[in-house]
Amino acid sequence: MKKILIASIIMVFSGPAMAQFGDFLNKLPGNVKNLAEGAKNLVDKTKEIDEPKEIALGQEFAASLLGAKPLVNDPALQRYVNTLGRWLALQTERPDLPWTFGVLDDVGFNAFATPGGNIFVTRGLLARMRSESELAGVLAHEIAHVLRKHHLNAMRNTGGMGVFADLAASQLKWDANLKTFAANAFKDMYAKGLDKSDEYEADRIGVVIAARAGFDPYGLPAVIQTLQSQSAQDGNFSLLFETHPSPADRLDSLDKVMRTRFDSSNGSQGRSFEERVKEFSR
Ligand SMILES: [Zn+2]
């Protein structure tokens, strides 16, 4: 009941109605008033993180990722993955973010996103893609994390969001502390991973984005099936297994949505990597 009340208060009072919040609070009985104030604070904290701040935080995360693993030195490959990624991002409700896609020189199998639209896949992941629709599915899953601000959500769960909102509220604090804050938040987030329910959501949104972009939406489930055949003890896969729900649970959750929505899909498998990279080196 409390949850429903908070949710409806957030829905009513985000947006221009926010200004009338004070009046509304004064008319409420005590216990409901406390709840409503809590909800207002929650809305305020989220509102303080505007898009430029979201992007700035993401750039710090991206710098940390690139500090750990450099980009593969293959301009044609990087151009190709960027073009594919941006095409997918164009099909979403946030096409104007500074979307940037890169291939990290790492034999492990992984993909990462940062707030604001930086997305990386590893060389080891690319090597195991059997079709362009599979890569499209992986990129679309990462794009979904950015669209739904899942990293900010993970920070909220660890209490980091309050600190970030405090930084965001003061330019002085922001300038002095963003790098340290981001470095700490980064370690936490990329070792522990995101909320499990956000992973399922990214799978569901990812298949829709891939389909909108003209690809076979079954590319992503096919990648998760590949994962299912790997051992969680294999060093190339262990980080991904630690930070995501089990492949079986992900397939199960996708199956429920896809059976009703994508039965008659005729999306494309896309071209082969060899052809694409050749195309992009011209
Ligand atoms: Zn994910």
PDB file of C-alpha atoms and ligand atoms in Angstrom:
ATOM      1  CA  MET A   1       0.000   0.000   0.000  1.00  0.00           C
ATOM      2  CA  LYS A   2       2.771   2.419   0.997  1.00  0.00           C
ATOM      3  CA  LYS A   3       4.652   1.547  -2.170  1.00  0.00           C
ATOM      4  CA  ILE A   4       1.618   2.215  -4.331  1.00  0.00           C
ATOM      5  CA  LEU A   5       1.063   5.542  -2.618  1.00  0.00           C
ATOM      6  CA  ILE A   6       4.686   6.625  -3.126  1.00  0.00           C
ATOM      7  CA  ALA A   7       4.612   5.524  -6.743  1.00  0.00           C
ATOM      8  CA  SER A   8       1.459   7.478  -7.490  1.00  0.00           C
ATOM      9  CA  ILE A   9       2.792  10.534  -5.676  1.00  0.00           C
ATOM     10  CA  ILE A  10       5.972  10.396  -7.745  1.00  0.00           C
ATOM     11  CA  MET A  11       3.934  10.079 -10.910  1.00  0.00           C
ATOM     12  CA  VAL A  12       1.677  12.983 -10.048  1.00  0.00           C
ATOM     13  CA  PHE A  13       4.422  15.294  -8.824  1.00  0.00           C
ATOM     14  CA  SER A  14       7.174  14.856 -11.332  1.00  0.00           C
ATOM     15  CA  GLY A  15       6.917  17.611 -13.881  1.00  0.00           C
ATOM     16  CA  PRO A  16       5.328  21.054 -13.575  1.00  0.00           C
ATOM     17  CA  ALA A  17       2.965  19.975 -10.803  1.00  0.00           C
ATOM     18  CA  MET A  18       6.031  19.839  -8.555  1.00  0.00           C
ATOM     19  CA  ALA A  19       5.640  23.532  -7.675  1.00  0.00           C
ATOM     20  CA  GLN A  20       2.315  22.828  -5.952  1.00  0.00           C
ATOM     21  CA  PHE A  21       3.842  20.138  -3.785  1.00  0.00           C
ATOM     22  CA  GLY A  22       4.148  22.392  -0.731  1.00  0.00           C
ATOM     23  CA  ASP A  23       0.403  23.117  -0.582  1.00  0.00           C
ATOM     24  CA  PHE A  24      -0.448  19.524  -1.065  1.00  0.00           C
ATOM     25  CA  LEU A  25       1.846  18.407   1.782  1.00  0.00           C
ATOM     26  CA  ASN A  26       0.259  20.792   4.261  1.00  0.00           C
ATOM     27  CA  LYS A  27      -3.172  19.255   3.715  1.00  0.00           C
ATOM     28  CA  LEU A  28      -2.064  15.679   4.449  1.00  0.00           C
ATOM     29  CA  PRO A  29      -2.319  13.818   7.784  1.00  0.00           C
ATOM     30  CA  GLY A  30       1.049  13.314   9.577  1.00  0.00           C
ATOM     31  CA  ASN A  31       2.082   9.788   8.573  1.00  0.00           C
ATOM     32  CA  VAL A  32       1.045  10.244   4.947  1.00  0.00           C
ATOM     33  CA  LYS A  33       2.837  13.593   4.967  1.00  0.00           C
ATOM     34  CA  ASN A  34       6.118  11.895   5.954  1.00  0.00           C
ATOM     35  CA  LEU A  35       5.734   9.396   3.173  1.00  0.00           C
ATOM     36  CA  ALA A  36       4.987  12.130   0.695  1.00  0.00           C
ATOM     37  CA  GLU A  37       8.002  14.129   1.827  1.00  0.00           C
ATOM     38  CA  GLY A  38      10.174  11.055   1.343  1.00  0.00           C
ATOM     39  CA  ALA A  39       8.821  10.680  -2.162  1.00  0.00           C
ATOM     40  CA  LYS A  40       9.455  14.344  -2.893  1.00  0.00           C
ATOM     41  CA  ASN A  41      13.086  14.010  -1.774  1.00  0.00           C
ATOM     42  CA  LEU A  42      13.493  10.988  -4.006  1.00  0.00           C
ATOM     43  CA  VAL A  43      12.154  12.919  -6.972  1.00  0.00           C
ATOM     44  CA  ASP A  44      14.402  15.872  -6.102  1.00  0.00           C
ATOM     45  CA  LYS A  45      17.543  13.713  -5.930  1.00  0.00           C
ATOM     46  CA  THR A  46      16.847  12.198  -9.336  1.00  0.00           C
ATOM     47  CA  LYS A  47      15.981  15.546 -10.866  1.00  0.00           C
ATOM     48  CA  GLU A  48      19.294  17.010  -9.722  1.00  0.00           C
ATOM     49  CA  ILE A  49      21.158  14.618 -11.979  1.00  0.00           C
ATOM     50  CA  ASP A  50      20.655  16.334 -15.296  1.00  0.00           C
ATOM     51  CA  GLU A  51      21.849  14.908 -18.585  1.00  0.00           C
ATOM     52  CA  PRO A  52      25.186  16.822 -18.717  1.00  0.00           C
ATOM     53  CA  LYS A  53      26.054  15.444 -15.246  1.00  0.00           C
ATOM     54  CA  GLU A  54      24.990  11.941 -16.275  1.00  0.00           C
ATOM     55  CA  ILE A  55      27.293  12.252 -19.311  1.00  0.00           C
ATOM     56  CA  ALA A  56      30.198  13.638 -17.247  1.00  0.00           C
ATOM     57  CA  LEU A  57      29.957  10.727 -14.802  1.00  0.00           C
ATOM     58  CA  GLY A  58      29.862   8.299 -17.722  1.00  0.00           C
ATOM     59  CA  GLN A  59      32.990   9.824 -19.226  1.00  0.00           C
ATOM     60  CA  GLU A  60      34.844   9.228 -15.956  1.00  0.00           C
ATOM     61  CA  PHE A  61      33.686   5.590 -15.981  1.00  0.00           C
ATOM     62  CA  ALA A  62      34.742   5.233 -19.623  1.00  0.00           C
ATOM     63  CA  ALA A  63      38.197   6.627 -18.817  1.00  0.00           C
ATOM     64  CA  SER A  64      38.549   4.023 -16.044  1.00  0.00           C
ATOM     65  CA  LEU A  65      37.492   1.213 -18.392  1.00  0.00           C
ATOM     66  CA  LEU A  66      39.971   2.399 -21.014  1.00  0.00           C
ATOM     67  CA  GLY A  67      42.655   2.722 -18.353  1.00  0.00           C
ATOM     68  CA  ALA A  68      42.215  -0.980 -17.578  1.00  0.00           C
ATOM     69  CA  LYS A  69      42.016  -2.160 -21.211  1.00  0.00           C
ATOM     70  CA  PRO A  70      42.992  -0.133 -24.280  1.00  0.00           C
ATOM     71  CA  LEU A  71      40.980  -0.057 -27.512  1.00  0.00           C
ATOM     72  CA  VAL A  72      41.884  -2.567 -30.225  1.00  0.00           C
ATOM     73  CA  ASN A  73      44.130  -0.823 -32.727  1.00  0.00           C
ATOM     74  CA  ASP A  74      41.951  -1.492 -35.772  1.00  0.00           C
ATOM     75  CA  PRO A  75      40.235   1.665 -37.085  1.00  0.00           C
ATOM     76  CA  ALA A  76      38.000  -0.246 -39.529  1.00  0.00           C
ATOM     77  CA  LEU A  77      36.712  -2.529 -36.763  1.00  0.00           C
ATOM     78  CA  GLN A  78      36.089   0.436 -34.428  1.00  0.00           C
ATOM     79  CA  ARG A  79      34.278   2.323 -37.214  1.00  0.00           C
ATOM     80  CA  TYR A  80      32.090  -0.668 -37.924  1.00  0.00           C
ATOM     81  CA  VAL A  81      31.064  -1.246 -34.290  1.00  0.00           C
ATOM     82  CA  ASN A  82      30.411   2.495 -33.876  1.00  0.00           C
ATOM     83  CA  THR A  83      28.238   2.629 -36.961  1.00  0.00           C
ATOM     84  CA  LEU A  84      26.233  -0.427 -35.934  1.00  0.00           C
ATOM     85  CA  GLY A  85      25.879   0.872 -32.358  1.00  0.00           C
ATOM     86  CA  ARG A  86      24.749   4.324 -33.445  1.00  0.00           C
ATOM     87  CA  TRP A  87      22.223   2.866 -35.860  1.00  0.00           C
ATOM     88  CA  LEU A  88      20.734   0.904 -32.965  1.00  0.00           C
ATOM     89  CA  ALA A  89      20.811   3.935 -30.630  1.00  0.00           C
ATOM     90  CA  LEU A  90      18.945   5.979 -33.255  1.00  0.00           C
ATOM     91  CA  GLN A  91      15.948   3.673 -32.814  1.00  0.00           C
ATOM     92  CA  THR A  92      15.587   4.656 -29.155  1.00  0.00           C
ATOM     93  CA  GLU A  93      14.027   7.478 -27.164  1.00  0.00           C
ATOM     94  CA  ARG A  94      17.471   9.002 -26.447  1.00  0.00           C
ATOM     95  CA  PRO A  95      18.994   9.282 -29.942  1.00  0.00           C
ATOM     96  CA  ASP A  96      20.828  12.528 -29.104  1.00  0.00           C
ATOM     97  CA  LEU A  97      23.138  11.227 -26.372  1.00  0.00           C
ATOM     98  CA  PRO A  98      26.812  11.296 -27.425  1.00  0.00           C
ATOM     99  CA  TRP A  99      26.744   7.563 -28.205  1.00  0.00           C
ATOM    100  CA  THR A 100      30.233   6.094 -28.549  1.00  0.00           C
ATOM    101  CA  PHE A 101      31.068   2.439 -29.112  1.00  0.00           C
ATOM    102  CA  GLY A 102      34.438   0.754 -28.822  1.00  0.00           C
ATOM    103  CA  VAL A 103      36.146  -2.643 -28.875  1.00  0.00           C
ATOM    104  CA  LEU A 104      38.455  -3.267 -25.896  1.00  0.00           C
ATOM    105  CA  ASP A 105      41.629  -5.276 -26.337  1.00  0.00           C
ATOM    106  CA  ASP A 106      40.650  -8.046 -23.929  1.00  0.00           C
ATOM    107  CA  VAL A 107      40.259 -11.761 -24.665  1.00  0.00           C
ATOM    108  CA  GLY A 108      37.570 -12.103 -21.982  1.00  0.00           C
ATOM    109  CA  PHE A 109      33.892 -12.170 -23.022  1.00  0.00           C
ATOM    110  CA  ASN A 110      32.189  -9.015 -21.805  1.00  0.00           C
ATOM    111  CA  ALA A 111      30.328  -5.833 -22.631  1.00  0.00           C
ATOM    112  CA  PHE A 112      30.089  -2.625 -20.605  1.00  0.00           C
ATOM    113  CA  ALA A 113      28.018   0.532 -20.672  1.00  0.00           C
ATOM    114  CA  THR A 114      28.424   3.811 -18.814  1.00  0.00           C
ATOM    115  CA  PRO A 115      25.829   6.493 -18.116  1.00  0.00           C
ATOM    116  CA  GLY A 116      25.491   8.913 -20.992  1.00  0.00           C
ATOM    117  CA  GLY A 117      26.154   6.439 -23.815  1.00  0.00           C
ATOM    118  CA  ASN A 118      29.671   4.940 -23.818  1.00  0.00           C
ATOM    119  CA  ILE A 119      29.531   1.270 -24.732  1.00  0.00           C
ATOM    120  CA  PHE A 120      32.369  -1.208 -24.992  1.00  0.00           C
ATOM    121  CA  VAL A 121      32.577  -4.823 -26.081  1.00  0.00           C
ATOM    122  CA  THR A 122      35.683  -6.967 -25.724  1.00  0.00           C
ATOM    123  CA  ARG A 123      37.685  -8.493 -28.556  1.00  0.00           C
ATOM    124  CA  GLY A 124      36.928 -11.908 -26.979  1.00  0.00           C
ATOM    125  CA  LEU A 125      33.190 -11.260 -27.262  1.00  0.00           C
ATOM    126  CA  LEU A 126      33.433 -10.170 -30.908  1.00  0.00           C
ATOM    127  CA  ALA A 127      35.400 -13.301 -31.763  1.00  0.00           C
ATOM    128  CA  ARG A 128      32.519 -15.459 -30.529  1.00  0.00           C
ATOM    129  CA  MET A 129      29.693 -13.680 -32.386  1.00  0.00           C
ATOM    130  CA  ARG A 130      28.247 -15.875 -35.121  1.00  0.00           C
ATOM    131  CA  SER A 131      26.175 -13.172 -36.803  1.00  0.00           C
ATOM    132  CA  GLU A 132      25.696  -9.433 -36.915  1.00  0.00           C
ATOM    133  CA  SER A 133      22.280  -9.853 -35.277  1.00  0.00           C
ATOM    134  CA  GLU A 134      24.032 -11.383 -32.243  1.00  0.00           C
ATOM    135  CA  LEU A 135      26.326  -8.366 -31.894  1.00  0.00           C
ATOM    136  CA  ALA A 136      23.339  -6.066 -32.450  1.00  0.00           C
ATOM    137  CA  GLY A 137      21.559  -7.864 -29.588  1.00  0.00           C
ATOM    138  CA  VAL A 138      24.525  -7.405 -27.233  1.00  0.00           C
ATOM    139  CA  LEU A 139      24.925  -3.706 -28.100  1.00  0.00           C
ATOM    140  CA  ALA A 140      21.166  -3.153 -27.756  1.00  0.00           C
ATOM    141  CA  HIS A 141      21.226  -4.738 -24.272  1.00  0.00           C
ATOM    142  CA  GLU A 142      23.969  -2.285 -23.251  1.00  0.00           C
ATOM    143  CA  ILE A 143      22.107   0.621 -24.880  1.00  0.00           C
ATOM    144  CA  ALA A 144      19.084  -0.288 -22.740  1.00  0.00           C
ATOM    145  CA  HIS A 145      21.177   0.075 -19.553  1.00  0.00           C
ATOM    146  CA  VAL A 146      21.990   3.635 -20.634  1.00  0.00           C
ATOM    147  CA  LEU A 147      18.413   4.490 -21.651  1.00  0.00           C
ATOM    148  CA  ARG A 148      16.976   3.366 -18.328  1.00  0.00           C
ATOM    149  CA  LYS A 149      19.842   4.860 -16.259  1.00  0.00           C
ATOM    150  CA  HIS A 150      20.533   1.510 -14.602  1.00  0.00           C
ATOM    151  CA  HIS A 151      23.931   2.667 -13.323  1.00  0.00           C
ATOM    152  CA  LEU A 152      22.345   5.553 -11.462  1.00  0.00           C
ATOM    153  CA  ASN A 153      19.865   3.046 -10.071  1.00  0.00           C
ATOM    154  CA  ALA A 154      22.723   0.831  -8.821  1.00  0.00           C
ATOM    155  CA  MET A 155      24.273   3.899  -7.165  1.00  0.00           C
ATOM    156  CA  ARG A 156      20.960   4.628  -5.507  1.00  0.00           C
ATOM    157  CA  ASN A 157      20.956   1.139  -3.990  1.00  0.00           C
ATOM    158  CA  THR A 158      24.450   1.522  -2.531  1.00  0.00           C
ATOM    159  CA  GLY A 159      23.802   5.039  -1.222  1.00  0.00           C
ATOM    160  CA  GLY A 160      26.156   6.552  -3.785  1.00  0.00           C
ATOM    161  CA  MET A 161      23.337   8.466  -5.458  1.00  0.00           C
ATOM    162  CA  GLY A 162      22.900  10.787  -2.465  1.00  0.00           C
ATOM    163  CA  VAL A 163      26.599  11.666  -2.503  1.00  0.00           C
ATOM    164  CA  PHE A 164      26.482  12.210  -6.262  1.00  0.00           C
ATOM    165  CA  ALA A 165      23.417  14.446  -5.946  1.00  0.00           C
ATOM    166  CA  ASP A 166      25.260  16.468  -3.268  1.00  0.00           C
ATOM    167  CA  LEU A 167      28.219  16.924  -5.614  1.00  0.00           C
ATOM    168  CA  ALA A 168      25.889  17.876  -8.428  1.00  0.00           C
ATOM    169  CA  ALA A 169      24.262  20.547  -6.285  1.00  0.00           C
ATOM    170  CA  SER A 170      27.462  22.553  -5.810  1.00  0.00           C
ATOM    171  CA  GLN A 171      29.813  23.451  -8.634  1.00  0.00           C
ATOM    172  CA  LEU A 172      32.740  23.736  -6.202  1.00  0.00           C
ATOM    173  CA  LYS A 173      32.158  20.282  -4.728  1.00  0.00           C
ATOM    174  CA  TRP A 174      31.552  18.894  -8.198  1.00  0.00           C
ATOM    175  CA  ASP A 175      34.845  20.193  -9.590  1.00  0.00           C
ATOM    176  CA  ALA A 176      36.829  19.048  -6.560  1.00  0.00           C
ATOM    177  CA  ASN A 177      35.335  15.590  -6.057  1.00  0.00           C
ATOM    178  CA  LEU A 178      33.879  14.156  -9.256  1.00  0.00           C
ATOM    179  CA  LYS A 179      36.999  12.188 -10.228  1.00  0.00           C
ATOM    180  CA  THR A 180      37.474  10.589  -6.789  1.00  0.00           C
ATOM    181  CA  PHE A 181      33.772   9.871  -6.465  1.00  0.00           C
ATOM    182  CA  ALA A 182      33.607   8.334  -9.950  1.00  0.00           C
ATOM    183  CA  ALA A 183      36.696   6.175  -9.340  1.00  0.00           C
ATOM    184  CA  ASN A 184      35.150   4.706  -6.185  1.00  0.00           C
ATOM    185  CA  ALA A 185      31.684   4.260  -7.688  1.00  0.00           C
ATOM    186  CA  PHE A 186      33.289   2.615 -10.730  1.00  0.00           C
ATOM    187  CA  LYS A 187      35.071  -0.067  -8.682  1.00  0.00           C
ATOM    188  CA  ASP A 188      31.880  -0.888  -6.864  1.00  0.00           C
ATOM    189  CA  MET A 189      29.636  -1.003  -9.872  1.00  0.00           C
ATOM    190  CA  TYR A 190      31.716  -2.911 -12.386  1.00  0.00           C
ATOM    191  CA  ALA A 191      32.777  -5.573  -9.865  1.00  0.00           C
ATOM    192  CA  LYS A 192      29.296  -6.131  -8.422  1.00  0.00           C
ATOM    193  CA  GLY A 193      27.284  -5.443 -11.525  1.00  0.00           C
ATOM    194  CA  LEU A 194      23.871  -3.860 -11.848  1.00  0.00           C
ATOM    195  CA  ASP A 195      20.596  -4.795 -10.258  1.00  0.00           C
ATOM    196  CA  LYS A 196      19.462  -8.229 -11.483  1.00  0.00           C
ATOM    197  CA  SER A 197      16.002  -6.936 -12.391  1.00  0.00           C
ATOM    198  CA  ASP A 198      17.694  -4.236 -14.499  1.00  0.00           C
ATOM    199  CA  GLU A 199      19.560  -6.985 -16.397  1.00  0.00           C
ATOM    200  CA  TYR A 200      16.254  -8.660 -17.267  1.00  0.00           C
ATOM    201  CA  GLU A 201      14.855  -5.297 -18.334  1.00  0.00           C
ATOM    202  CA  ALA A 202      17.900  -4.644 -20.558  1.00  0.00           C
ATOM    203  CA  ASP A 203      17.327  -8.031 -22.236  1.00  0.00           C
ATOM    204  CA  ARG A 204      13.673  -7.219 -22.896  1.00  0.00           C
ATOM    205  CA  ILE A 205      14.384  -3.725 -24.238  1.00  0.00           C
ATOM    206  CA  GLY A 206      17.434  -4.972 -26.161  1.00  0.00           C
ATOM    207  CA  VAL A 207      15.444  -7.404 -28.304  1.00  0.00           C
ATOM    208  CA  VAL A 208      12.958  -4.647 -29.148  1.00  0.00           C
ATOM    209  CA  ILE A 209      15.713  -2.206 -30.192  1.00  0.00           C
ATOM    210  CA  ALA A 210      17.410  -4.866 -32.345  1.00  0.00           C
ATOM    211  CA  ALA A 211      14.088  -5.662 -34.019  1.00  0.00           C
ATOM    212  CA  ARG A 212      13.364  -1.969 -34.664  1.00  0.00           C
ATOM    213  CA  ALA A 213      16.788  -1.649 -36.289  1.00  0.00           C
ATOM    214  CA  GLY A 214      15.875  -4.470 -38.689  1.00  0.00           C
ATOM    215  CA  PHE A 215      17.789  -7.314 -37.043  1.00  0.00           C
ATOM    216  CA  ASP A 216      16.590 -10.723 -35.992  1.00  0.00           C
ATOM    217  CA  PRO A 217      15.557 -10.163 -32.346  1.00  0.00           C
ATOM    218  CA  TYR A 218      16.685 -13.725 -31.560  1.00  0.00           C
ATOM    219  CA  GLY A 219      20.320 -12.575 -31.841  1.00  0.00           C
ATOM    220  CA  LEU A 220      20.508 -11.728 -28.132  1.00  0.00           C
ATOM    221  CA  PRO A 221      18.903 -14.976 -26.908  1.00  0.00           C
ATOM    222  CA  ALA A 222      21.359 -16.819 -29.182  1.00  0.00           C
ATOM    223  CA  VAL A 223      24.285 -15.118 -27.405  1.00  0.00           C
ATOM    224  CA  ILE A 224      22.821 -16.001 -24.005  1.00  0.00           C
ATOM    225  CA  GLN A 225      22.528 -19.594 -25.214  1.00  0.00           C
ATOM    226  CA  THR A 226      26.243 -19.532 -26.083  1.00  0.00           C
ATOM    227  CA  LEU A 227      26.894 -18.348 -22.529  1.00  0.00           C
ATOM    228  CA  GLN A 228      24.841 -21.197 -21.159  1.00  0.00           C
ATOM    229  CA  SER A 229      27.256 -23.668 -22.739  1.00  0.00           C
ATOM    230  CA  GLN A 230      30.250 -22.031 -21.001  1.00  0.00           C
ATOM    231  CA  SER A 231      31.596 -22.749 -17.563  1.00  0.00           C
ATOM    232  CA  ALA A 232      31.316 -19.980 -14.969  1.00  0.00           C
ATOM    233  CA  GLN A 233      34.796 -21.075 -13.832  1.00  0.00           C
ATOM    234  CA  ASP A 234      36.338 -20.213 -17.209  1.00  0.00           C
ATOM    235  CA  GLY A 235      38.332 -17.040 -16.575  1.00  0.00           C
ATOM    236  CA  ASN A 236      37.122 -15.491 -19.834  1.00  0.00           C
ATOM    237  CA  PHE A 237      33.503 -15.679 -18.692  1.00  0.00           C
ATOM    238  CA  SER A 238      33.705 -15.481 -14.899  1.00  0.00           C
ATOM    239  CA  LEU A 239      33.173 -11.699 -14.541  1.00  0.00           C
ATOM    240  CA  LEU A 240      30.103 -11.820 -16.764  1.00  0.00           C
ATOM    241  CA  PHE A 241      28.668 -14.749 -14.803  1.00  0.00           C
ATOM    242  CA  GLU A 242      29.295 -12.955 -11.502  1.00  0.00           C
ATOM    243  CA  THR A 243      27.574  -9.763 -12.623  1.00  0.00           C
ATOM    244  CA  HIS A 244      24.531 -11.181 -14.441  1.00  0.00           C
ATOM    245  CA  PRO A 245      21.630 -13.504 -13.635  1.00  0.00           C
ATOM    246  CA  SER A 246      22.176 -17.070 -14.856  1.00  0.00           C
ATOM    247  CA  PRO A 247      21.777 -17.616 -18.617  1.00  0.00           C
ATOM    248  CA  ALA A 248      18.932 -20.069 -17.930  1.00  0.00           C
ATOM    249  CA  ASP A 249      16.981 -17.451 -15.954  1.00  0.00           C
ATOM    250  CA  ARG A 250      17.610 -14.807 -18.621  1.00  0.00           C
ATOM    251  CA  LEU A 251      16.385 -17.107 -21.400  1.00  0.00           C
ATOM    252  CA  ASP A 252      13.352 -18.016 -19.332  1.00  0.00           C
ATOM    253  CA  SER A 253      12.450 -14.396 -18.746  1.00  0.00           C
ATOM    254  CA  LEU A 254      12.984 -13.478 -22.425  1.00  0.00           C
ATOM    255  CA  ASP A 255      11.030 -16.481 -23.610  1.00  0.00           C
ATOM    256  CA  LYS A 256       7.914 -15.239 -21.818  1.00  0.00           C
ATOM    257  CA  VAL A 257       7.988 -11.897 -23.644  1.00  0.00           C
ATOM    258  CA  MET A 258       9.253 -13.050 -26.993  1.00  0.00           C
ATOM    259  CA  ARG A 259       6.865 -15.887 -27.636  1.00  0.00           C
ATOM    260  CA  THR A 260       3.949 -13.484 -27.741  1.00  0.00           C
ATOM    261  CA  ARG A 261       5.677 -10.617 -29.557  1.00  0.00           C
ATOM    262  CA  PHE A 262       8.174 -12.004 -32.018  1.00  0.00           C
ATOM    263  CA  ASP A 263       6.690 -15.228 -33.389  1.00  0.00           C
ATOM    264  CA  SER A 264       6.486 -14.027 -36.963  1.00  0.00           C
ATOM    265  CA  SER A 265       9.696 -12.018 -36.918  1.00  0.00           C
ATOM    266  CA  ASN A 266      11.681 -11.885 -40.126  1.00  0.00           C
ATOM    267  CA  GLY A 267      14.559  -9.695 -39.022  1.00  0.00           C
ATOM    268  CA  SER A 268      17.946  -9.973 -40.709  1.00  0.00           C
ATOM    269  CA  GLN A 269      20.960 -11.924 -39.479  1.00  0.00           C
ATOM    270  CA  GLY A 270      23.092  -9.130 -40.918  1.00  0.00           C
ATOM    271  CA  ARG A 271      26.364  -9.501 -42.788  1.00  0.00           C
ATOM    272  CA  SER A 272      29.494 -11.352 -41.734  1.00  0.00           C
ATOM    273  CA  PHE A 273      32.215  -9.562 -39.744  1.00  0.00           C
ATOM    274  CA  GLU A 274      34.806 -10.261 -42.393  1.00  0.00           C
ATOM    275  CA  GLU A 275      32.658  -8.528 -45.021  1.00  0.00           C
ATOM    276  CA  ARG A 276      31.801  -5.645 -42.706  1.00  0.00           C
ATOM    277  CA  VAL A 277      35.342  -4.944 -41.603  1.00  0.00           C
ATOM    278  CA  LYS A 278      36.463  -5.088 -45.239  1.00  0.00           C
ATOM    279  CA  GLU A 279      33.689  -2.606 -46.094  1.00  0.00           C
ATOM    280  CA  PHE A 280      34.752  -0.257 -43.305  1.00  0.00           C
ATOM    281  CA  SER A 281      38.431  -0.344 -44.218  1.00  0.00           C
ATOM    282  CA  ARG A 282      37.765   1.155 -47.648  1.00  0.00           C
TER     283      ARG A 282
HETATM  284 ZN    ZN B   1      23.708  -6.001 -18.676  1.00  0.00          ZN
END
